[in-house]
């Protein structure tokens, strides 16, 4: 039988299936990013608080999350937590939990960086022209922080999407798993399927992440001035 | 928690830890070499090569390592390129880490003032000598914190090579969970192993960062 | 034969004609000071002479040999032309000693013992031998600039170029640097100096080249230039440095 070659991608509903798998990945990434932003902002502001103990606790959380590879966290939540608590969670739920924990730490650190990097006299000159504290945040601190934060936050999305590729290793059926299934079912018609399918997935990730990275760079360049 | 069991499996973790370190070490060294090369190509705006380097950096930064590994290990043999799992992992890590290291060196090179090049040239040094004796050492000193952070990043990234059946810490853990169902013990050892590797490095990095921030040459 | 000869040098920068048909020569042992308003192209001219700037036409000759035509040989030529910059540009990651030894050892591949002896001698002469193992950031501006001069001298150059070497120094440190240069002049070093220190120029120069708007408008013996400048532009330029007429209660309007 003749090798289908690259046509394996469009054979049957293969393309549709692969895209469906990709959607699972992207969904996990986006839900995790949203949760990370929701929790990350207050977390970051708390990290700038004057309370030493509070700061220490936050710091410990951040460092603990960072020093252990995400893959290990996935294992802990996928294999360890059910064993300890008896609650069995599906792979995708575990993924969202782990990525949210990780993302909250990262987003929090970004927020902390943005707030503390604002020069002190910004707040003081706000006071000097008679603004209230709320007005200072509304008109001075928040707009400037957002400018500093937005590029890095969008960057977090691409990092999240790339990291989401790991969920296949805890049994989530996403694009890589669908790819494996396609390769297996077409092993006879298309012996070279794994080259094309994995190459295609590689390409898919690139065309999702590259425009986002490009956009971030444009944004950074424009806001530099 | 089964202490005897932990002791029993600790030798497995020692082996796997050594493997993880070996893989990471080779990956870091190659990443450094690729990073230095790419950043110098960009710094001196070498025609043609610059284009290739920039495409490489984009590809590397916008695709996950896991997908790179699958493509290298399962995809390439179908077109006649057969590489061992270890080779694939090394290539993948270097491919990924190279662009991160290039970014680290870019920052360092930009921190060296152009006047330093002219001062070197006016002493009759060749361009290569100026790079080697004047630009490179200064750029390296500035880049050390980012290089350290990237090294830690690369070590952490090795945690997925079990996907192409390499026997690293994750592989051993999964094995033990599968065979003995001693999940807690296996995971504990996994975390401990990574902490033993990463914690000292991370502390060292914090220390170096703090020192570099307040000092320059001659302190 | 002149040691250095510049013939019909033209330099364009972004479409601007920054150096226009520059020709002059410097004899062995001569000290030439280039004066002119800022932005007139003095520094650019110095930088052209040791190949840091490309020129579009003209010739630069050292000992009768054209040096600007083969760009691959500049590193050899530059070993004979010492240059000192306004911003010192010492290498911050090297000690004073290492800064000085780098060129002679790596570019000229000379014997380390011999170079080390020369370096110490030179450092001693500028009064910095005890700073040998210091890093640049541990030195004052004046000290750094003296080290930069020694660094260039240790290459045994045939000619030295000084590009506004006191311009970024605090006033109290200017003297220590100028003294080193006066000393060099006395010993017969061939030098081209760009400076804004008029009194120093008067003291050190054999000849003055006055540049304005990218062209040489006047060349004269130092004495003559300062007492009887020929061109209107040179007169105006010299007046800028003259405060004597500006006294309280004196009407200066006619001067303007």
XYZ file of C-alpha atoms in Angstrom:
700
model
C 0.000 0.000 0.000
C 1.219 3.514 -0.785
C 2.255 5.754 2.088
C -0.205 8.580 2.682
C 2.607 10.903 3.799
C 1.439 14.317 4.823
C -2.110 13.489 3.648
C -2.568 11.507 6.840
C -3.411 14.826 8.437
C -6.509 15.357 6.298
C -7.514 11.694 6.010
C -10.945 10.991 7.508
C -11.691 13.368 10.347
C -8.085 13.424 11.547
C -7.635 17.163 11.272
C -10.876 17.732 13.143
C -9.782 15.358 15.891
C -6.371 16.964 16.238
C -7.918 20.401 16.493
C -10.321 19.081 19.108
C -7.317 17.848 21.069
C -5.659 21.217 20.743
C -8.785 22.874 22.071
C -8.532 20.784 25.249
C -4.990 22.087 25.772
C -5.901 25.683 25.096
C -8.976 25.475 27.316
C -6.949 24.201 30.260
C -4.408 26.961 29.669
C -6.977 29.741 29.451
C -9.009 28.656 32.474
C -5.765 28.407 34.466
C -4.627 31.840 33.316
C -7.921 33.436 34.307
C -7.827 31.839 37.749
C -4.156 32.851 38.077
C -4.967 36.471 37.323
C -7.910 36.527 39.735
C -5.810 35.159 42.597
C -2.461 36.505 41.458
C -3.332 40.210 41.710
C -4.376 40.178 45.376
C -1.509 37.779 46.087
C 0.948 40.199 44.532
C -0.432 43.177 46.452
C -0.264 41.215 49.700
C 3.387 40.512 48.897
C 4.081 44.248 49.018
C 2.422 44.564 52.444
C 4.317 45.923 55.414
C 3.525 42.878 57.544
C 6.698 40.823 57.682
C 5.044 37.521 58.569
C 2.556 37.888 55.745
C 5.377 38.599 53.315
C 7.318 35.606 54.568
C 4.372 33.253 54.070
C 3.844 34.574 50.540
C 7.528 34.253 49.754
C 7.559 30.665 51.007
C 4.583 29.813 48.790
C 6.217 31.420 45.774
C 9.576 29.715 46.253
C 8.018 26.314 46.984
C 5.957 26.464 43.811
C 8.906 27.617 41.764
C 11.608 25.279 42.913
C 9.717 22.048 42.192
C 9.193 21.283 38.495
C 5.571 21.627 37.351
C 5.721 18.019 36.214
C 6.380 16.956 39.809
C 3.425 19.019 41.041
C 1.225 17.271 38.487
C 2.368 13.909 39.858
C 1.770 14.988 43.438
C -1.784 16.053 42.706
C -2.571 13.220 40.345
C -1.099 10.327 42.302
C -0.489 11.663 45.806
C -3.613 13.613 46.710
C -6.093 10.787 45.926
C -4.010 8.420 48.005
C -3.971 10.789 50.976
C -7.549 12.050 50.782
C -9.387 9.351 48.879
C -10.686 11.978 46.461
C -10.032 10.974 42.911
C -9.664 13.830 40.455
C -9.671 13.627 36.689
C -6.479 14.589 34.848
C -7.881 17.827 33.451
C -9.120 18.994 36.855
C -5.714 18.224 38.364
C -4.101 20.166 35.538
C -6.223 23.252 36.125
C -5.488 23.105 39.855
C -1.731 22.737 39.407
C -1.432 25.360 36.677
C -3.529 27.775 38.715
C -1.312 27.305 41.750
C 1.751 27.822 39.578
C 0.225 30.715 37.627
C -0.949 32.507 40.776
C 2.585 32.445 42.113
C 4.030 33.752 38.841
C 1.343 36.385 38.326
C 1.675 37.464 41.945
C 5.392 37.966 41.529
C 4.785 40.047 38.399
C 2.291 42.238 40.265
C 4.685 42.631 43.166
C 7.442 43.632 40.762
C 5.245 46.155 38.970
C 4.014 47.804 42.165
C 7.380 48.012 43.900
C 9.157 49.266 40.783
C 6.983 52.376 40.694
C 9.066 55.229 42.014
C 7.991 56.439 45.422
C 7.673 60.027 44.335
C 4.767 59.032 42.082
C 2.633 58.478 45.141
C 4.021 61.562 46.828
C 3.458 63.882 43.911
C -0.105 62.561 43.797
C -0.518 63.582 47.404
C 1.137 66.899 46.699
C -1.541 67.900 44.219
C -4.225 66.980 46.736
C -5.439 63.605 45.460
C -7.045 61.156 47.876
C -5.531 57.714 48.313
C -8.212 56.151 46.137
C -7.646 58.746 43.440
C -3.896 58.107 43.571
C -4.488 54.424 42.871
C -7.178 55.131 40.294
C -5.247 57.703 38.273
C -1.570 57.082 38.985
C -0.618 53.664 40.356
C -3.020 51.383 38.482
C -2.600 52.831 34.973
C 1.179 52.699 35.250
C 1.218 49.212 36.755
C -1.062 47.900 34.031
C 1.367 49.112 31.400
C 4.166 47.332 33.144
C 2.095 44.216 33.719
C 0.228 43.615 30.507
C 3.132 42.374 28.352
C 4.333 39.991 31.044
C 0.795 38.742 31.652
C 0.262 37.979 27.984
C 3.616 36.252 28.056
C 2.293 34.134 30.898
C -0.398 32.900 28.491
C 2.187 31.486 26.096
C 4.146 29.969 28.952
C 0.930 28.417 30.202
C 0.045 27.017 26.773
C 3.507 25.493 26.417
C 3.394 24.017 29.906
C -0.066 22.603 29.278
C 1.526 20.149 26.858
C 2.579 18.188 29.954
C -0.975 17.104 30.828
C -0.738 14.207 28.402
C 1.637 12.609 30.903
C -1.142 12.383 33.503
C -3.590 10.880 31.076
C -5.491 13.864 29.715
C -6.618 13.268 26.157
C -5.326 16.350 24.385
C -3.637 17.047 21.089
C -0.597 14.840 21.639
C -2.739 11.908 22.799
C -5.089 12.349 19.848
C -1.989 12.420 17.668
C -0.879 9.076 19.085
C -4.324 7.611 18.400
C -4.253 8.848 14.829
C -0.791 7.411 14.299
C -1.850 4.050 15.712
C -4.975 3.745 13.609
C -3.126 4.713 10.443
C -0.033 2.659 11.051
C -0.747 0.546 7.946
C -1.886 3.209 5.501
C 0.746 5.658 6.633
C 3.937 4.265 8.143
C 5.439 7.739 8.278
C 2.425 9.167 10.132
C 4.309 9.964 13.343
C 6.652 12.284 11.472
C 3.795 14.270 9.980
C 1.511 14.232 13.010
C 4.155 15.273 15.543
C 5.595 17.760 13.079
C 2.117 19.194 12.632
C 1.541 19.486 16.390
C 4.918 21.192 16.733
C 3.805 23.631 14.037
C 0.408 24.128 15.739
C 2.008 25.196 18.997
C 4.244 27.548 17.094
C 1.472 29.310 15.217
C -0.454 29.812 18.442
C 2.449 31.058 20.565
C 4.458 32.989 17.973
C 1.851 35.704 17.235
C 1.312 36.195 20.956
C 5.070 36.606 21.547
C 5.283 38.977 18.609
C 2.400 41.031 19.986
C 4.053 41.233 23.396
C 7.280 42.481 21.859
C 5.437 45.148 19.853
C 3.612 46.236 22.993
C 6.820 46.445 25.004
C 8.511 48.466 22.300
C 5.629 50.888 21.996
C 5.328 51.415 25.722
C 9.004 51.856 26.247
C 8.857 55.441 25.035
C 5.011 5.986 55.605
C 7.252 2.952 55.178
C 10.783 3.893 56.190
C 12.304 0.554 55.259
C 10.820 0.845 51.830
C 12.199 4.360 51.440
C 15.668 3.104 52.318
C 15.230 0.289 49.880
C 14.340 2.534 46.973
C 16.809 5.276 47.809
C 19.527 3.674 45.701
C 17.180 3.795 42.706
C 16.676 7.503 43.284
C 20.392 8.048 43.630
C 20.943 6.450 40.230
C 18.090 8.410 38.670
C 19.275 11.624 40.281
C 22.730 11.098 38.837
C 21.157 10.545 35.453
C 19.062 13.713 35.726
C 22.168 15.685 36.698
C 24.233 14.251 33.874
C 21.563 15.031 31.316
C 21.031 18.531 32.707
C 24.768 19.210 32.806
C 25.283 18.320 29.149
C 22.153 20.282 28.270
C 23.362 23.358 30.143
C 26.822 23.295 28.570
C 25.428 22.947 25.054
C 22.831 25.636 25.740
C 25.583 27.972 26.850
C 27.580 27.358 23.686
C 24.538 27.859 21.463
C 23.537 30.917 23.468
C 26.964 32.526 23.191
C 27.088 31.833 19.475
C 23.606 33.240 18.807
C 24.094 36.334 20.912
C 27.412 37.136 19.229
C 25.870 36.673 15.781
C 23.181 39.156 16.743
C 25.612 41.504 18.458
C 27.855 41.786 15.425
C 24.856 41.654 13.067
C 26.384 38.894 10.942
C 24.462 38.865 7.678
C 22.457 35.770 6.763
C 23.439 33.904 9.956
C 21.465 36.472 11.895
C 18.280 35.463 10.074
C 18.799 31.785 10.819
C 19.593 32.504 14.449
C 16.464 34.609 14.882
C 14.239 31.942 13.371
C 15.800 29.364 15.610
C 15.142 31.533 18.651
C 11.496 32.006 17.702
C 10.992 28.288 17.093
C 12.661 27.381 20.329
C 10.759 29.892 22.445
C 7.336 29.204 21.021
C 7.161 25.419 21.186
C 7.089 23.092 24.216
C 10.000 20.775 24.923
C 7.706 17.765 25.152
C 6.522 18.238 21.583
C 10.108 18.764 20.428
C 11.073 15.463 22.056
C 8.152 13.550 20.529
C 9.046 14.876 17.113
C 12.733 13.986 17.533
C 12.199 10.574 19.079
C 9.080 9.251 17.358
C 8.802 11.410 14.261
C 12.296 11.626 12.787
C 12.986 7.857 12.550
C 10.151 7.642 10.019
C 12.174 9.752 7.623
C 15.321 7.803 8.273
C 16.876 9.805 11.115
C 17.223 7.461 14.067
C 18.505 8.963 17.282
C 18.817 7.360 20.688
C 16.519 8.599 23.464
C 19.414 10.209 25.357
C 20.625 11.999 22.223
C 17.096 13.269 21.609
C 16.836 14.577 25.153
C 20.201 16.341 24.870
C 19.266 17.878 21.520
C 15.875 18.940 22.879
C 17.341 20.541 25.993
C 20.044 22.334 24.027
C 17.516 23.476 21.432
C 15.304 24.878 24.175
C 18.000 26.191 26.496
C 20.068 27.765 23.717
C 17.538 30.498 23.077
C 17.196 31.251 26.788
C 20.961 31.509 27.158
C 21.130 33.699 24.047
C 18.705 36.072 25.729
C 20.828 36.085 28.893
C 23.983 36.926 26.950
C 22.188 39.548 24.877
C 21.493 41.448 28.074
C 25.134 41.138 29.097
C 26.490 42.275 25.757
C 24.175 45.267 25.669
C 25.477 46.312 29.061
C 29.025 46.676 27.692
C 29.489 50.130 26.228
C 30.511 50.486 22.593
C 33.359 52.729 23.707
C 35.007 49.617 25.139
C 35.244 48.157 21.640
C 36.871 51.318 20.335
C 39.301 51.457 23.216
C 40.315 47.888 22.457
C 40.626 48.497 18.726
C 42.735 51.593 19.299
C 45.241 49.378 21.122
C 45.704 47.459 17.911
C 43.732 44.413 18.994
C 41.823 42.518 16.322
C 38.034 42.286 16.496
C 38.300 38.708 17.730
C 40.742 39.732 20.464
C 38.484 42.598 21.536
C 35.586 40.167 21.825
C 37.604 37.627 23.728
C 39.495 39.814 26.187
C 37.226 42.833 26.606
C 33.611 42.315 25.561
C 33.040 38.706 26.521
C 34.360 38.751 30.113
C 32.327 41.851 30.938
C 29.166 40.496 29.321
C 29.584 37.200 31.126
C 29.820 38.890 34.518
C 26.602 40.791 33.880
C 24.802 37.695 32.604
C 25.663 35.377 35.474
C 22.363 35.744 37.356
C 20.308 35.031 34.225
C 22.587 32.156 33.274
C 22.074 30.672 36.719
C 18.305 31.071 36.477
C 18.369 29.401 33.065
C 20.468 26.532 34.388
C 17.849 25.876 37.074
C 15.144 26.137 34.432
C 16.919 23.534 32.291
C 17.293 21.135 35.217
C 13.573 21.421 35.883
C 12.796 20.870 32.218
C 14.573 17.499 32.295
C 11.606 16.250 34.332
C 9.731 15.308 31.161
C 12.287 13.069 29.498
C 10.608 9.992 30.972
C 8.092 10.554 28.159
C 10.702 9.148 25.792
C 11.453 6.342 28.278
C 14.614 7.754 29.830
C 15.163 6.571 33.381
C 15.199 9.839 35.285
C 13.634 10.715 38.651
C 10.117 10.914 37.232
C 10.505 7.554 35.524
C 11.584 5.822 38.722
C 8.731 7.426 40.643
C 6.155 6.303 38.138
C 7.655 2.829 38.156
C 7.484 2.509 41.913
C 3.934 3.821 42.037
C 2.944 1.357 39.324
C 4.680 -1.711 40.694
C 4.452 -1.315 44.499
C 1.639 1.186 44.772
C 3.711 3.058 47.381
C 2.624 6.445 46.135
C 3.449 8.551 49.190
C 6.946 7.177 49.611
C 7.749 7.531 45.934
C 6.491 11.112 45.725
C 8.296 12.096 48.909
C 11.556 10.778 47.530
C 10.885 12.557 44.252
C 10.429 15.916 45.946
C 13.416 15.351 48.220
C 15.605 14.432 45.263
C 14.695 17.578 43.348
C 15.165 19.709 46.453
C 18.628 18.261 47.019
C 19.547 19.230 43.479
C 17.771 22.556 43.157
C 17.741 24.144 46.601
C 21.518 24.691 46.924
C 21.662 26.066 43.392
C 18.779 28.399 44.024
C 20.314 29.681 47.269
C 23.686 30.142 45.586
C 22.012 32.096 42.824
C 20.257 34.402 45.293
C 23.582 35.003 47.014
C 25.436 35.734 43.771
C 22.641 38.013 42.578
C 22.757 40.039 45.760
C 26.528 40.381 45.590
C 26.581 41.404 41.962
C 23.896 44.008 42.511
C 26.014 45.940 44.973
C 29.463 45.338 43.614
C 31.523 45.649 40.512
C 35.061 44.698 39.732
C 37.407 45.618 42.508
C 35.247 44.971 45.572
C 59.121 63.495 5.088
C 56.230 64.169 7.419
C 55.386 61.478 9.964
C 51.672 61.783 9.355
C 50.043 63.179 6.266
C 46.350 63.677 5.577
C 45.481 64.461 1.974
C 42.039 65.535 0.735
C 40.070 63.707 3.398
C 36.279 63.753 3.014
C 33.808 62.206 5.386
C 30.034 62.032 5.084
C 27.724 60.997 7.874
C 24.053 60.340 7.121
C 24.315 62.579 4.084
C 26.093 65.332 6.025
C 29.462 66.421 4.755
C 31.178 66.448 8.163
C 34.807 66.735 7.034
C 35.541 68.692 3.881
C 38.732 68.196 1.951
C 41.011 68.104 4.975
C 44.744 68.214 4.279
C 47.580 68.707 6.742
C 50.759 67.044 7.891
C 52.518 66.488 11.187
C 56.293 66.313 11.488
C 58.076 63.956 13.816
C 58.267 65.474 17.277
C 55.677 68.103 16.516
C 52.685 68.908 18.738
C 49.589 69.941 16.799
C 46.512 71.198 18.604
C 43.190 71.133 16.793
C 40.824 73.859 17.908
C 37.315 74.745 16.834
C 33.737 75.103 18.036
C 31.958 71.973 19.249
C 30.446 69.977 16.437
C 33.032 71.253 13.979
C 34.414 67.765 13.330
C 37.609 67.794 15.421
C 36.964 64.509 17.202
C 35.742 62.882 14.020
C 38.990 63.836 12.337
C 41.040 62.195 15.095
C 38.893 59.082 14.890
C 39.425 58.921 11.115
C 43.170 58.974 11.619
C 43.140 55.671 13.467
C 40.360 54.113 11.454
C 37.542 54.227 13.975
C 35.558 56.164 11.370
C 35.437 55.295 7.709
C 36.317 58.012 5.227
C 34.769 58.417 1.807
C 37.742 59.868 -0.013
C 41.288 60.978 0.623
C 44.460 59.449 1.914
C 46.093 59.090 5.301
C 49.808 58.363 5.256
C 52.023 57.261 8.109
C 55.737 57.406 7.322
C 54.825 57.901 3.683
C 52.747 54.728 3.565
C 49.019 54.919 2.814
C 47.229 53.360 5.774
C 43.539 53.799 5.034
C 43.106 51.596 1.991
C 43.239 48.086 3.358
C 40.707 47.871 6.176
C 42.054 44.480 7.259
C 45.348 46.023 8.332
C 44.016 48.638 10.728
C 44.881 46.572 13.784
C 48.543 46.674 12.746
C 48.489 50.415 12.031
C 46.763 51.193 15.308
C 49.677 49.667 17.188
C 51.702 52.645 15.976
C 49.020 55.233 16.733
C 48.129 55.700 20.388
C 44.742 57.152 21.243
C 43.287 58.490 24.480
C 39.563 59.170 24.781
C 37.480 61.687 26.673
C 35.768 58.981 28.728
C 39.041 57.123 29.565
C 37.459 53.800 28.566
C 39.629 51.679 30.775
C 38.535 48.054 30.883
C 36.577 47.787 34.136
C 37.196 44.061 34.593
C 40.969 44.431 34.564
C 43.361 45.997 37.029
C 45.443 49.010 36.054
C 48.350 46.684 35.339
C 46.275 44.304 33.211
C 44.804 47.228 31.304
C 48.267 48.380 30.345
C 49.630 44.940 29.487
C 46.765 43.794 27.282
C 47.801 45.592 24.088
C 51.558 44.924 24.225
C 51.035 41.233 25.082
C 48.087 40.322 22.866
C 48.388 42.709 19.938
C 52.161 43.103 19.782
C 52.997 39.731 21.320
C 55.913 41.220 23.215
C 57.864 39.616 26.007
C 56.003 39.861 29.299
C 59.027 40.735 31.427
C 60.058 43.573 29.201
C 56.516 44.978 28.997
C 56.043 44.672 32.740
C 59.205 46.687 33.339
C 58.100 49.371 30.908
C 54.611 49.502 32.423
C 56.015 50.031 35.898
C 58.363 52.711 34.670
C 55.560 54.585 32.960
C 53.235 54.219 35.938
C 55.953 55.559 38.159
C 56.409 58.559 35.913
C 52.728 59.501 36.136
C 52.822 58.853 39.874
C 50.544 55.844 39.938
C 52.848 52.914 40.556
C 51.175 52.258 43.911
C 47.818 51.896 42.122
C 49.072 49.103 39.911
C 46.698 46.477 41.234
C 43.660 48.706 41.607
C 40.572 48.380 39.474
C 39.507 51.424 37.445
C 36.455 52.075 39.602
C 38.733 52.551 42.595
C 40.529 55.453 40.917
C 39.593 59.095 40.480
C 38.869 60.494 37.031
C 42.271 62.112 36.761
C 44.004 58.914 37.795
C 42.004 56.901 35.289
C 42.941 59.260 32.504
C 46.621 59.040 33.409
C 46.357 55.247 33.300
C 44.708 55.523 29.878
C 47.651 57.598 28.677
C 50.116 55.041 30.019
C 48.107 52.266 28.377
C 48.550 53.952 25.013
C 52.214 54.849 25.636
C 53.172 51.317 26.556
C 52.548 50.330 22.939
C 55.511 52.558 21.949
C 53.386 54.483 19.457
C 54.946 56.792 16.888
C 52.191 59.316 17.380
C 49.606 59.990 20.074
C 46.053 61.253 19.554
C 44.284 62.948 22.453
C 40.540 63.449 22.102
C 39.338 66.039 24.647
C 40.943 64.045 27.417
C 40.134 66.541 30.158
C 36.579 67.357 29.107
C 34.861 65.049 31.577
C 37.217 65.673 34.481
C 36.452 67.719 37.567
C 38.398 71.003 37.349
C 40.854 70.094 40.105
C 41.945 66.985 38.209
C 42.558 68.618 34.860
C 46.014 69.798 35.793
C 47.473 66.404 36.703
C 46.542 65.084 33.269
C 47.738 68.106 31.346
C 51.063 67.976 33.165
C 51.626 64.445 31.907
C 50.961 65.625 28.381
C 53.275 68.625 28.697
C 55.966 66.280 29.923
C 55.453 64.063 26.887
C 55.686 67.040 24.558
C 58.938 68.051 26.146
C 60.349 64.575 25.499
C 59.599 64.960 21.828
C 56.491 62.783 21.451
C 54.546 63.512 18.268
C 51.020 64.437 19.269
C 47.711 65.608 17.865
C 45.525 67.089 20.570
C 41.883 68.113 20.506
C 41.133 70.268 23.518
C 39.138 73.166 24.880
C 41.821 74.199 27.364
C 43.127 77.352 25.700
C 45.950 78.086 28.108
C 47.156 74.539 27.760
C 46.949 74.722 23.976
C 49.026 77.874 24.069
C 51.645 76.185 26.223
C 51.921 72.854 24.472
C 51.278 73.507 20.783
C 53.839 74.036 18.065
C 51.072 74.556 15.565
C 47.329 75.170 15.714
C 44.856 73.819 13.206
C 41.542 75.630 13.420
C 38.516 73.730 12.142
C 35.084 75.206 11.658
C 32.098 73.589 9.943
C 34.143 70.587 8.892
C 36.916 72.464 7.115
C 40.326 73.753 8.073
C 40.017 77.517 8.081
C 43.345 78.426 9.603
C 46.730 76.843 10.243
C 49.275 78.845 12.202
C 52.176 78.780 14.630
C 50.704 78.693 18.126
C 52.080 82.072 19.146
C 50.732 83.698 16.031
C 47.300 82.096 16.244
C 46.619 83.343 19.741
C 47.979 86.857 19.232
C 46.946 87.613 15.664
C 44.332 85.215 14.316
C 43.879 85.798 10.631
C 40.284 84.805 10.099
C 37.149 86.357 11.534
C 35.897 82.961 12.673
C 39.027 82.245 14.670
C 38.803 85.676 16.277
C 35.210 85.078 17.318
C 36.120 81.677 18.651
C 38.967 83.025 20.765
C 36.739 85.780 22.119
C 34.402 83.235 23.654
C 37.182 82.308 26.050
C 37.962 85.862 26.894
C 36.190 87.321 29.916
C 38.465 90.276 30.506
C 36.291 92.850 28.791
C 33.183 91.845 30.636
C 33.271 93.996 33.756
C 30.518 95.593 35.721
C 29.629 99.044 34.541
C 31.418 98.672 31.246
C 29.306 98.867 28.139
C 29.982 95.750 26.125
C 27.438 96.379 23.415
C 29.923 97.406 20.812
C 31.621 94.011 21.122
C 28.520 92.077 20.188
